[in-house]
């Protein structure tokens, strides 16, 4: 029987969720999402199964962790655009800022997007956040253009921008060229040119 004096002293070890995500996403990307268990992730990350589940309730949560940061950057950028700026300029700038991942998050973002692309069944997990962002774009465009949110042209524009940003990020993740924000910016520029 251990005495109370045998307990470890000091602070409990803290676990970096980003580091655990990176380990998991590398495994999912290399071995396949379905082939890797939560036990495999815990072992590879050097954490207990209990600690892993406390941070991430399931495998899908390990994949979608970075979407909230993108959404927060995008929303903040959109809110801070000058009121007299044309909606196309404001949205292009906001998407670029949203897609500007910190240097230490670029690798995890690449793996995350590759895993989502390879496993379409995962898309439903992030669907609510993606829909909320698209709705925000729709309201922004309607407000800036003086149209209503149920206007067809506004809806098409909002959904087209969201799809272009998503396609650009996936393209970047697969082809590995440049920075993610540059790929998104190029995609939106292509839309702008087509609108002329």
CSV table of C-alpha atoms in Angstrom, one decimal, residues 64-80 91 93-102 109 112-113 125-137 139 162 165 169 184:
chain,number,residue,atom,x,y,z
A,64,UNK,CA,-11.8,19.2,-37.2
A,65,UNK,CA,-10.0,21.0,-34.4
A,66,UNK,CA,-8.6,23.8,-36.5
A,67,UNK,CA,-11.9,25.0,-38.2
A,68,UNK,CA,-12.8,27.2,-35.2
A,69,UNK,CA,-9.6,29.2,-35.4
A,70,UNK,CA,-10.2,29.8,-39.2
A,71,UNK,CA,-13.8,30.9,-38.4
A,72,UNK,CA,-12.7,33.2,-35.6
A,73,UNK,CA,-10.0,34.9,-37.8
A,74,UNK,CA,-12.4,35.2,-40.7
A,75,UNK,CA,-15.2,36.7,-38.6
A,76,UNK,CA,-12.9,39.2,-36.8
A,77,UNK,CA,-11.5,40.3,-40.2
A,78,UNK,CA,-14.9,40.7,-41.7
A,79,UNK,CA,-16.1,42.8,-38.8
A,80,UNK,CA,-13.1,45.1,-39.0
A,91,UNK,CA,-14.6,39.4,-48.4
A,93,UNK,CA,-9.3,40.3,-47.5
A,94,UNK,CA,-11.3,38.4,-44.8
A,95,UNK,CA,-10.9,35.0,-46.5
A,96,UNK,CA,-7.1,35.7,-46.9
A,97,UNK,CA,-6.8,36.5,-43.2
A,98,UNK,CA,-8.9,33.5,-42.2
A,99,UNK,CA,-6.7,31.2,-44.2
A,100,UNK,CA,-3.5,32.7,-42.8
A,101,UNK,CA,-2.6,29.9,-40.4
A,102,UNK,CA,0.3,30.4,-38.0
A,109,UNK,CA,-3.7,22.1,-41.3
A,112,UNK,CA,-6.3,17.9,-41.6
A,113,UNK,CA,-7.4,18.9,-45.0
A,125,UNK,CA,-18.8,17.0,-38.5
A,126,UNK,CA,-17.8,20.5,-39.7
A,127,UNK,CA,-20.9,21.2,-41.6
A,128,UNK,CA,-22.6,23.3,-39.0
A,129,UNK,CA,-19.6,25.7,-38.7
A,130,UNK,CA,-19.2,25.9,-42.5
A,131,UNK,CA,-23.0,26.6,-42.9
A,132,UNK,CA,-22.8,29.3,-40.2
A,133,UNK,CA,-19.8,31.0,-42.0
A,134,UNK,CA,-21.6,30.9,-45.3
A,135,UNK,CA,-24.7,32.4,-43.7
A,136,UNK,CA,-22.5,35.2,-42.3
A,137,UNK,CA,-21.1,35.9,-45.7
A,139,UNK,CA,-25.8,38.5,-44.5
A,162,UNK,CA,-17.3,29.5,-49.5
A,165,UNK,CA,-12.1,29.0,-50.4
A,169,UNK,CA,-7.5,25.0,-49.3
A,184,UNK,CA,-7.4,31.1,-51.3
